[in-house]
Coordinates of C-alpha atoms in Angstrom, one line a residue:
Chain A
X1227 CA 108.4 48.6 169.6
X1228 CA 108.0 47.1 166.5
X1229 CA 108.3 50.3 164.7
X1230 CA 111.4 51.1 166.4
X1231 CA 112.9 47.5 165.5
X1232 CA 112.1 48.2 161.7
X1233 CA 113.6 51.5 161.8
X1234 CA 116.8 50.1 163.4
X1235 CA 116.9 47.2 160.9
X1236 CA 116.2 49.5 157.8
X1237 CA 119.2 51.9 159.2
X1238 CA 121.7 49.2 159.7
X1239 CA 120.9 47.9 156.5
X1240 CA 121.4 51.1 154.5
X1241 CA 124.6 51.3 156.6
X1242 CA 125.8 48.1 155.6
X1243 CA 125.2 48.3 151.8
X1244 CA 126.8 51.8 151.7
X1245 CA 129.6 50.8 153.8
X1246 CA 130.3 47.6 151.7
X1247 CA 130.4 49.5 148.4
X1248 CA 133.2 51.6 150.1
X1249 CA 135.1 48.4 151.2
X1250 CA 134.9 47.1 147.5
X1251 CA 136.6 50.0 146.3
X1252 CA 139.2 50.1 149.2
X1253 CA 140.0 46.7 148.6
X1254 CA 140.4 47.2 144.8
X1255 CA 142.9 50.1 145.6
X1256 CA 144.7 48.2 148.2
X1257 CA 145.2 45.3 145.8
X1258 CA 146.5 47.4 143.0
X1259 CA 148.9 49.4 145.6
X1260 CA 150.1 45.8 146.8
X1261 CA 150.7 44.4 143.4
X1262 CA 152.1 47.6 141.9
X1263 CA 154.6 48.6 144.6
X1264 CA 157.3 46.2 144.0
X1265 CA 158.0 47.5 140.3
X1266 CA 157.9 51.1 141.5
X1267 CA 160.1 50.4 144.3
X1268 CA 162.8 48.6 142.8
X1269 CA 162.7 50.7 139.6
X1270 CA 162.4 53.9 141.9
X1271 CA 159.4 56.4 141.6
X1272 CA 161.1 59.0 139.8
X1273 CA 162.4 56.7 137.2
X1274 CA 159.0 55.1 136.9
X1275 CA 157.0 58.3 136.4
X1276 CA 159.4 60.3 134.6
X1277 CA 161.3 57.6 132.7
X1278 CA 160.6 57.7 128.9
X1279 CA 161.9 54.2 128.1
X1280 CA 159.3 51.3 128.3
X1281 CA 161.1 48.0 127.5
X1282 CA 159.9 45.2 129.7
X1283 CA 162.3 42.7 128.4
X1284 CA 165.2 44.9 129.4
X1285 CA 164.0 45.9 132.8
X1286 CA 162.9 49.5 131.6
X1287 CA 159.6 50.9 133.1
X1288 CA 159.1 54.2 132.5
X1289 CA 155.7 55.5 131.8
X1290 CA 156.3 59.1 130.8
X1291 CA 155.4 58.4 127.3
X1292 CA 152.2 57.0 128.2
X1293 CA 151.3 59.9 130.6
X1294 CA 151.7 62.2 127.9
X1295 CA 149.6 60.0 125.4
X1296 CA 146.9 59.7 127.9
X1297 CA 146.9 63.5 128.6
X1298 CA 147.3 64.3 125.0
X1299 CA 144.4 62.0 123.7
X1300 CA 142.1 63.2 126.8
X1301 CA 142.8 67.0 126.1
X1302 CA 142.4 66.8 122.5
X1303 CA 139.2 65.0 122.7
X1304 CA 138.0 67.7 125.5
X1305 CA 138.9 70.5 123.0
X1306 CA 137.0 69.2 120.3
X1307 CA 134.1 67.7 122.4
X1308 CA 133.3 70.6 124.8
X1309 CA 132.5 73.4 122.3
X1310 CA 130.6 71.0 120.2
X1311 CA 128.6 69.6 123.1
X1312 CA 127.9 72.9 124.6
X1313 CA 126.5 74.5 121.6
X1314 CA 124.5 71.2 120.9
X1315 CA 123.3 71.3 124.5
X1316 CA 122.4 74.9 124.3
X1317 CA 120.5 74.2 121.0
X1318 CA 118.5 71.6 122.5
X1319 CA 117.7 73.0 125.9
X1320 CA 116.9 76.8 124.7
X1321 CA 116.3 76.9 121.1
X1322 CA 114.8 73.7 119.6
X1323 CA 111.1 73.1 119.5
X1324 CA 110.0 70.6 122.0
X1325 CA 109.0 68.2 119.0
X1326 CA 112.8 68.2 117.9
X1327 CA 113.9 67.8 121.4
X1328 CA 111.9 64.8 122.0
X1329 CA 113.9 63.1 119.1
X1330 CA 117.2 64.4 119.8
X1331 CA 117.3 63.6 123.2
X1332 CA 116.6 59.8 122.8
X1333 CA 119.1 59.6 120.0
X1334 CA 121.9 61.4 122.1
X1335 CA 121.5 58.9 124.8
X1336 CA 121.6 56.2 122.6
X1337 CA 125.1 57.3 121.5
X1338 CA 126.2 56.9 125.1
X1339 CA 125.0 53.2 125.1
X1340 CA 127.0 52.0 122.2
X1341 CA 129.7 49.5 123.4
X1342 CA 133.2 51.0 123.2
X1343 CA 134.3 48.2 121.1
X1344 CA 131.8 49.4 118.1
X1345 CA 133.3 52.8 118.3
X1346 CA 136.6 51.3 118.2
X1347 CA 135.8 49.2 115.2
X1348 CA 134.3 52.1 113.3
X1349 CA 137.6 53.9 114.2
X1350 CA 139.8 51.1 112.6
X1351 CA 137.6 50.5 109.5
X1352 CA 136.3 53.9 108.7
X1353 CA 138.5 56.7 110.5
X1354 CA 142.1 55.1 110.4
X1355 CA 142.1 54.7 106.5
X1356 CA 140.3 58.4 106.2
X1357 CA 143.4 59.9 108.3
X1358 CA 145.9 57.9 106.3
X1359 CA 144.5 59.3 103.1
X1360 CA 144.1 62.7 104.2
X1361 CA 147.3 63.2 106.4
X1362 CA 149.7 60.5 105.2
X1363 CA 151.5 58.2 107.9
X1364 CA 149.7 54.8 109.3
X1365 CA 146.4 56.7 110.3
X1366 CA 146.9 55.3 113.8
X1367 CA 147.4 58.4 115.8
X1368 CA 146.7 60.3 118.9
X1369 CA 144.2 62.6 116.5
X1370 CA 142.4 59.4 115.5
X1371 CA 142.0 58.4 119.2
X1372 CA 141.0 61.6 120.3
X1373 CA 138.4 61.8 117.4
X1374 CA 136.6 58.5 118.5
X1375 CA 136.7 59.7 122.2
X1376 CA 135.0 63.0 121.3
X1377 CA 132.4 61.1 119.6
X1378 CA 132.1 58.8 123.0
X1379 CA 131.9 61.7 125.4
X1380 CA 129.7 63.8 123.6
X1381 CA 126.4 62.6 124.8
X1382 CA 127.9 62.4 128.5
X1383 CA 128.6 66.4 128.5
X1384 CA 125.5 67.0 126.3
X1385 CA 123.0 65.3 128.6
X1386 CA 124.4 66.8 131.9
X1387 CA 124.8 70.2 130.2
X1388 CA 121.2 70.1 128.8
X1389 CA 119.7 69.3 132.4
X1390 CA 121.9 72.1 134.0
X1391 CA 120.5 74.4 131.5
X1392 CA 117.0 73.7 132.1
X1393 CA 117.1 73.5 135.7
X1394 CA 118.0 77.4 135.5
X1395 CA 114.9 79.1 137.2
X1396 CA 112.5 80.4 134.5
X1397 CA 112.6 83.9 136.5
X1398 CA 116.2 84.5 135.5
X1399 CA 115.4 84.1 131.6
X1400 CA 112.0 86.2 132.2
X1401 CA 114.0 88.9 134.1
X1402 CA 116.4 89.1 131.0
X1403 CA 114.2 89.2 128.2
X1404 CA 111.8 91.7 130.1
X1405 CA 115.0 94.1 130.2
X1406 CA 115.0 93.7 126.5
X1407 CA 117.9 91.5 125.8
X1408 CA 117.4 89.2 122.9
X1409 CA 117.4 85.5 123.5
X1410 CA 121.0 85.0 122.6
X1411 CA 122.2 87.8 125.0
X1412 CA 120.0 86.0 127.8
X1413 CA 121.7 82.5 127.1
X1414 CA 125.0 83.9 127.0
X1415 CA 124.8 86.3 129.9
X1416 CA 122.2 84.7 132.1
X1417 CA 121.5 80.9 131.5
X1418 CA 124.7 79.8 130.9
X1419 CA 126.4 81.4 133.6
X1420 CA 123.9 80.1 136.0
X1421 CA 124.1 76.7 134.8
X1422 CA 128.1 76.7 134.7
X1423 CA 128.6 74.5 137.8
X1424 CA 126.6 71.7 136.2
X1425 CA 128.3 72.2 132.9
X1426 CA 131.7 71.6 134.7
X1427 CA 130.4 68.7 136.2
X1428 CA 129.4 67.2 132.8
X1429 CA 133.0 68.1 131.7
X1430 CA 134.4 66.1 134.4
X1431 CA 132.2 63.5 133.6
X1432 CA 133.3 63.1 129.9
X1433 CA 136.9 63.6 131.1
X1434 CA 136.7 60.8 133.4
X1435 CA 135.4 58.5 130.6
X1436 CA 138.2 59.9 128.2
X1437 CA 140.9 59.0 130.4
X1438 CA 139.4 55.4 131.4
X1439 CA 138.5 54.3 128.0
X1440 CA 140.8 51.6 126.9
X1441 CA 139.3 49.6 124.2
X1442 CA 138.6 52.1 121.4
X1443 CA 141.7 54.0 122.1
X1444 CA 143.6 50.7 121.7
X1445 CA 142.2 50.1 118.3
X1446 CA 143.1 53.2 116.7
X1447 CA 146.0 55.2 118.9
X1448 CA 148.9 53.1 117.5
X1449 CA 150.3 52.2 120.8
X1450 CA 153.8 53.1 120.3
X1451 CA 155.7 53.9 123.5
X1452 CA 157.4 57.2 122.2
X1453 CA 156.8 60.9 122.8
X1454 CA 154.3 62.2 119.9
X1455 CA 155.8 65.2 118.0
X1456 CA 152.5 66.1 116.5
X1457 CA 149.0 65.1 117.1
X1458 CA 149.6 62.7 113.9
X1459 CA 152.2 60.6 115.8
X1460 CA 151.0 57.2 117.3
X1461 CA 150.8 57.2 121.1
X1462 CA 150.2 54.6 123.8
X1463 CA 147.6 55.6 126.8
X1464 CA 148.3 54.1 130.3
X1465 CA 145.0 52.2 129.9
X1466 CA 146.3 50.7 126.8
X1467 CA 149.3 49.5 128.2
X1468 CA 147.7 47.5 130.7
X1469 CA 145.4 45.9 128.4
X1470 CA 148.1 45.4 125.7
X1471 CA 150.8 43.5 128.0
X1472 CA 148.6 41.9 130.7
X1473 CA 148.4 38.6 128.6
X1474 CA 152.0 37.6 129.0
X1475 CA 153.4 39.7 131.7
X1476 CA 155.2 37.9 134.5
X1477 CA 157.2 38.8 137.4
X1478 CA 158.5 42.2 137.7
X1479 CA 156.9 43.2 134.2
X1480 CA 153.5 42.2 135.7
X1481 CA 153.9 44.5 139.0
X1482 CA 154.9 47.2 136.4
X1483 CA 151.4 47.1 134.9
X1484 CA 149.9 47.5 138.2
X1485 CA 152.2 50.4 138.9
X1486 CA 150.7 51.7 135.7
X1487 CA 147.4 51.5 137.1
X1488 CA 148.6 53.3 140.2
X1489 CA 150.0 56.1 138.0
X1490 CA 146.7 56.4 136.2
X1491 CA 144.7 56.5 139.7
X1492 CA 146.7 59.5 141.0
X1493 CA 146.2 61.1 137.6
X1494 CA 142.5 60.6 137.8
X1495 CA 142.6 62.0 141.2
X1496 CA 144.7 65.0 140.7
X1497 CA 142.1 65.9 137.5
X1498 CA 138.9 65.3 139.5
X1499 CA 140.2 67.2 142.6
X1500 CA 141.1 70.2 140.4
X1501 CA 138.0 70.0 138.4
X1502 CA 135.8 69.8 141.6
X1503 CA 137.7 72.7 142.8
X1504 CA 136.7 74.7 139.9
X1505 CA 133.2 73.5 140.1
X1506 CA 132.9 74.6 143.7
X1507 CA 134.6 77.9 143.0
X1508 CA 132.3 78.7 140.4
X1509 CA 129.1 77.9 142.4
X1510 CA 130.4 80.2 145.0
X1511 CA 131.6 82.9 143.1
X1512 CA 128.2 82.9 141.0
X1513 CA 125.6 82.4 143.8
X1514 CA 127.8 84.2 146.7
X1515 CA 127.5 81.0 148.4
X1516 CA 123.7 81.1 148.2
X1517 CA 123.2 78.6 145.2
Chain B
X1201 CA 97.6 112.3 127.4
X1202 CA 97.4 108.4 127.6
X1203 CA 100.7 106.5 127.2
X1204 CA 98.9 103.1 126.8
X1205 CA 95.5 102.5 125.0
X1206 CA 94.0 99.0 124.6
X1207 CA 90.9 98.3 122.4
X1208 CA 88.8 95.3 122.5
X1209 CA 91.5 93.0 123.5
X1210 CA 90.8 89.4 123.8
X1211 CA 93.6 86.9 124.8
X1212 CA 93.3 83.2 124.5
X1213 CA 95.7 80.3 125.5
X1214 CA 95.0 77.5 123.2
X1215 CA 91.1 77.0 123.9
X1216 CA 90.9 79.2 127.0
X1217 CA 89.5 82.5 126.7
X1218 CA 91.4 84.5 129.1
X1219 CA 90.7 88.3 128.6
X1220 CA 87.4 89.3 127.1
X1221 CA 86.9 92.7 125.3
X1222 CA 89.3 94.7 127.5
X1223 CA 89.4 98.5 127.1
X1224 CA 91.6 100.5 129.0
X1225 CA 93.4 104.1 128.8
X1226 CA 96.4 104.5 130.8
X1227 CA 97.7 108.0 131.4
X1228 CA 100.8 109.4 131.3
X1229 CA 103.0 109.6 134.6
X1230 CA 100.5 108.2 136.8
X1231 CA 99.8 104.8 138.7
X1232 CA 97.1 102.8 137.4
X1233 CA 96.2 99.6 139.8
X1234 CA 94.7 96.5 138.6
X1235 CA 92.6 94.4 141.4
X1236 CA 90.8 91.5 141.0
X1237 CA 90.6 87.9 142.4
X1238 CA 93.3 85.4 141.6
X1239 CA 92.8 84.2 138.0
X1240 CA 91.1 86.9 136.8
X1241 CA 93.3 87.7 133.9
X1242 CA 95.1 90.8 135.5
X1243 CA 98.7 89.3 135.3
X1244 CA 97.9 88.0 131.7
X1245 CA 96.8 91.5 130.8
X1246 CA 99.8 93.2 132.2
X1247 CA 102.1 90.7 130.4
X1248 CA 100.6 91.4 127.1
X1249 CA 101.6 95.0 127.6
X1250 CA 105.3 94.1 127.1
X1251 CA 104.4 91.0 125.3
X1252 CA 105.9 88.7 127.6
X1253 CA 103.0 86.2 126.8
X1254 CA 104.6 85.6 123.4
X1255 CA 107.0 83.1 125.2
X1256 CA 103.9 81.1 126.1
X1257 CA 102.9 78.8 123.4
X1258 CA 99.4 78.7 122.5
X1259 CA 99.1 82.4 123.1
X1260 CA 96.9 84.2 120.7
X1261 CA 95.2 87.6 120.8
X1262 CA 92.6 89.9 119.0
X1263 CA 92.1 93.6 119.4
X1264 CA 94.9 96.5 119.6
X1265 CA 97.3 97.7 122.2
X1266 CA 98.7 101.4 121.4
X1267 CA 101.9 102.5 123.1
X1268 CA 102.4 106.1 122.2
X1269 CA 99.6 105.7 119.4
X1270 CA 101.8 102.6 117.8
X1271 CA 100.4 99.4 117.9
X1272 CA 102.8 97.1 119.8
X1273 CA 101.8 93.7 118.1
X1274 CA 102.4 94.9 114.4
X1275 CA 104.8 92.7 112.7
X1276 CA 107.4 95.6 112.2
X1277 CA 107.6 96.2 116.0
X1278 CA 111.0 95.0 117.5
X1279 CA 110.1 93.0 120.8
X1280 CA 113.6 94.0 122.2
X1281 CA 113.1 97.8 121.8
X1282 CA 109.3 97.4 123.2
X1283 CA 110.6 95.8 126.2
X1284 CA 113.2 98.5 126.7
X1285 CA 110.5 101.2 126.8
X1286 CA 108.0 98.8 128.8
X1287 CA 110.1 97.4 131.7
X1288 CA 108.4 95.0 134.3
X1289 CA 109.1 93.8 137.9
X1290 CA 107.8 90.5 138.9
X1291 CA 106.1 88.9 141.7
X1292 CA 108.8 87.2 143.2
X1293 CA 112.0 89.1 143.4
X1294 CA 114.3 87.6 140.6
X1295 CA 117.7 89.2 140.7
X1296 CA 120.4 87.3 138.7
X1297 CA 123.0 85.2 140.2
X1298 CA 125.5 88.0 139.7
X1299 CA 126.8 90.9 141.8
X1300 CA 124.8 93.6 142.9
X1301 CA 126.4 96.0 140.4
X1302 CA 126.2 93.6 137.5
X1303 CA 122.6 93.2 138.1
X1304 CA 122.0 96.9 137.3
X1305 CA 124.6 97.2 134.7
X1306 CA 123.0 94.3 132.8
X1307 CA 120.3 96.1 130.9
X1308 CA 122.7 98.5 130.0
X1309 CA 125.5 96.0 128.7
X1310 CA 122.8 94.3 126.5
X1311 CA 121.8 97.7 125.0
X1312 CA 125.2 98.5 124.1
X1313 CA 126.2 100.9 126.8
X1314 CA 129.9 99.8 127.7
X1315 CA 131.4 103.2 128.5
X1316 CA 132.5 102.3 132.4
X1317 CA 132.0 105.9 133.7
X1318 CA 128.5 105.9 132.0
X1319 CA 127.8 102.7 133.4
X1320 CA 129.0 103.3 137.0
X1321 CA 127.1 106.8 137.0
X1322 CA 123.7 104.9 135.9
X1323 CA 124.1 102.0 138.4
X1324 CA 124.5 104.6 141.2
X1325 CA 121.6 106.7 139.8
X1326 CA 119.3 103.9 139.6
X1327 CA 120.3 102.5 143.1
X1328 CA 119.5 105.9 144.5
X1329 CA 116.3 106.3 142.6
X1330 CA 115.4 102.7 144.1
X1331 CA 116.1 104.0 147.6
X1332 CA 118.7 101.1 147.7
X1333 CA 122.1 103.2 147.3
X1334 CA 122.8 103.7 151.0
X1335 CA 122.3 99.9 151.9
X1336 CA 124.3 98.5 149.2
X1337 CA 126.9 101.1 148.3
X1338 CA 129.7 99.4 150.3
X1339 CA 129.0 95.9 148.7
X1340 CA 128.3 96.4 145.1
X1341 CA 130.6 93.6 144.0
X1342 CA 128.6 91.1 146.3
X1343 CA 126.1 88.8 145.1
X1344 CA 122.6 90.1 144.8
X1345 CA 121.5 86.7 146.2
X1346 CA 122.7 87.8 149.7
X1347 CA 120.0 90.7 150.0
X1348 CA 116.7 90.4 151.8
X1349 CA 113.7 90.0 149.9
X1350 CA 112.8 93.5 150.0
X1351 CA 116.2 94.5 149.0
X1352 CA 116.1 92.2 146.1
X1353 CA 113.0 93.7 144.8
X1354 CA 114.2 97.1 145.1
X1355 CA 117.2 96.1 143.2
X1356 CA 115.3 94.6 140.4
X1357 CA 113.2 97.9 140.3
X1358 CA 116.8 99.7 139.9
X1359 CA 117.8 97.3 137.1
X1360 CA 114.5 98.0 135.5
X1361 CA 114.9 101.9 135.7
X1362 CA 118.5 101.7 134.8
X1363 CA 117.5 101.4 130.9
X1364 CA 115.2 104.4 131.3
X1365 CA 111.9 102.9 130.2
X1366 CA 108.8 104.9 129.8
X1367 CA 106.5 102.5 131.5
X1368 CA 107.0 100.1 134.3
X1369 CA 104.8 97.3 134.9
X1370 CA 104.7 95.8 138.3
X1371 CA 103.1 92.2 138.8
X1372 CA 102.4 92.1 142.6
X1373 CA 105.7 93.3 143.6
X1374 CA 104.9 93.2 147.2
X1375 CA 103.4 89.8 147.6
X1376 CA 106.4 88.1 148.8
X1377 CA 107.3 91.0 151.1
X1378 CA 107.0 92.0 154.7
X1379 CA 105.2 94.9 155.8
X1380 CA 108.1 97.2 156.1
X1381 CA 109.7 96.3 152.7
X1382 CA 106.2 96.9 151.3
X1383 CA 106.1 100.4 152.7
X1384 CA 109.6 101.1 151.1
X1385 CA 108.4 99.9 147.8
X1386 CA 105.2 102.1 147.9
X1387 CA 107.1 105.1 148.7
X1388 CA 109.3 104.3 146.1
X1389 CA 106.2 103.9 143.8
X1390 CA 105.1 107.5 144.7
X1391 CA 108.4 108.9 144.0
X1392 CA 108.8 107.1 140.6
X1393 CA 105.4 108.2 139.0
X1394 CA 106.9 111.5 138.5
X1395 CA 108.9 110.2 135.7
X1396 CA 107.3 107.0 134.8
X1397 CA 104.1 105.7 133.8
X1398 CA 103.4 102.7 136.4
X1399 CA 101.0 99.9 136.1
X1400 CA 100.6 97.8 139.2
X1401 CA 98.8 94.6 139.6
X1402 CA 98.0 94.1 143.3
X1403 CA 95.9 91.7 145.7
X1404 CA 95.9 94.3 148.4
X1405 CA 93.1 96.9 147.9
X1406 CA 94.6 99.2 150.4
X1407 CA 97.6 99.0 148.6
X1408 CA 95.7 100.2 145.4
X1409 CA 94.1 103.1 147.4
X1410 CA 97.4 104.2 148.7
X1411 CA 99.5 104.4 145.6
X1412 CA 97.5 104.4 142.5
X1413 CA 95.3 107.6 140.9
X1414 CA 93.4 105.2 138.7
X1415 CA 92.2 101.6 139.3
X1416 CA 90.5 98.9 137.1
X1417 CA 88.8 95.9 138.5
X1418 CA 89.1 92.7 136.6
X1419 CA 86.6 89.8 137.1
X1420 CA 86.7 86.6 135.0
X1421 CA 88.8 88.4 132.4
X1422 CA 86.6 91.4 131.8
X1423 CA 87.1 94.9 133.2
X1424 CA 83.9 95.2 135.4
X1425 CA 84.5 98.9 136.2
X1426 CA 87.6 101.4 136.0
X1427 CA 88.3 105.1 136.9
X1428 CA 89.6 107.4 139.7
X1429 CA 90.7 105.1 142.4
X1430 CA 88.7 107.0 145.3
X1431 CA 85.7 106.8 143.0
X1432 CA 85.8 103.1 142.5
X1433 CA 86.5 102.3 146.2
X1434 CA 84.0 104.8 147.7
X1435 CA 81.2 104.8 145.1
X1436 CA 81.6 101.9 142.8
X1437 CA 78.8 101.8 140.1
X1438 CA 78.8 97.9 139.6
X1439 CA 77.5 95.6 142.1
X1440 CA 80.1 93.1 141.6
X1441 CA 82.7 95.6 142.5
X1442 CA 81.0 96.7 145.5
X1443 CA 80.8 92.9 146.5
X1444 CA 84.6 92.7 146.0
X1445 CA 85.7 95.7 147.8
X1446 CA 83.8 95.0 150.5
X1447 CA 85.1 91.6 151.0
X1448 CA 82.0 89.6 149.9
X1449 CA 84.3 87.4 147.8
X1450 CA 87.6 87.1 146.3

């Protein structure tokens, strides 16, 4: 009887903790929608999402330039970070001797622990002047922001990829080498494909961090609400928009910032669903439903 | 003629002395069984023949292993070429998480055979040789992970023979399989020995008598006795061999 009571209490306790975290998320989402809805409603959904003028003082709340900014920064960062981190992860998981791995792994994990303001400050002091000297302009640009983001998401993608490469069963590697493959052929044709679902998870996590990053991006992106014509143009990200204007926004402008958050929310949802679908599909295709 | 000759082979993993003064000759186009209790070194021995032990840190060996008269541990030997000549089937069926076709075609691909017709022909031939073709010919593009354990093991054999090795090493290929699958693999071994030199590690002494012409008995890293299978099982010369095959230990 006592045992059953204990079981009951533990089960309910776990249920309550699980449900409360879900409730907190739902409350936040509800709040964002309630606060953001008036702006979107009065300005019109299509105008809000596809409008290209953001002029709060004149009552213009089009966020398209910032959607472009966020997507541009994110994908440019991924384009640089993915190849770099995959090669680094392959080296760490398959090629580096274990003594080197013992040093590399904590170093890369430390990289993930550095606060974003430090990255931003580094970007502001070192990278922005460098870009200005190399490419002209102000140095504040989409490219500068994505370079900083690249460094920030490297550790995420690397750690997850290393773990998934190392969890590929040793038998696959053995089988491939026993057939007379070289080490590189084995990595490329057997180990990497088998680890691909995990690699995609790592990229999704990195992408999530890149989209959501605010502070470091504000410090180097230039924050101009216009369409970039090249990667050297300054851009404003959706997250930056909220952080930059929340201090003084009132009335409909205040609601419009929450509207920006709603747009960001849907963008992240769409990207996550797409990425998870890809992850699921790879898993099924590779494992025939057995992985 | 002897395909493989091993002379005074000693193997160490760090300080552990695993194989002690192993001498054995493995003749062409026959099946040679290696028997002995767990931990006697027979798997370690078979894995020195295609240099799979090179992957394990702390591995060190003394003595010589000749394949067709050439020392396989010479620095000039290309391990990739060696493993192409000396194929291996593992204890646990280990197909790649790829389609059935790609599993067999894999070895061809890494050895630079890309001609589609040649690859298709070799895949079909290999699957036929491995007595698997009839069971899988309609689902070559399906994942190999969906096959039964016995089918997976025959797929691994097909994958090995696709690259036309001279020697096939089998490390307890039936230990994870049911009796029917085991029979199929044994029939296959009988068929394959016409073209290949086969070395098989087995726990199962009946299996050794059924499939092999020669048998070597390993104990504590040494070969206690080796010779023709029927002789070793009917009139063992060494007391320890007799004790083992009559089931007194092991």
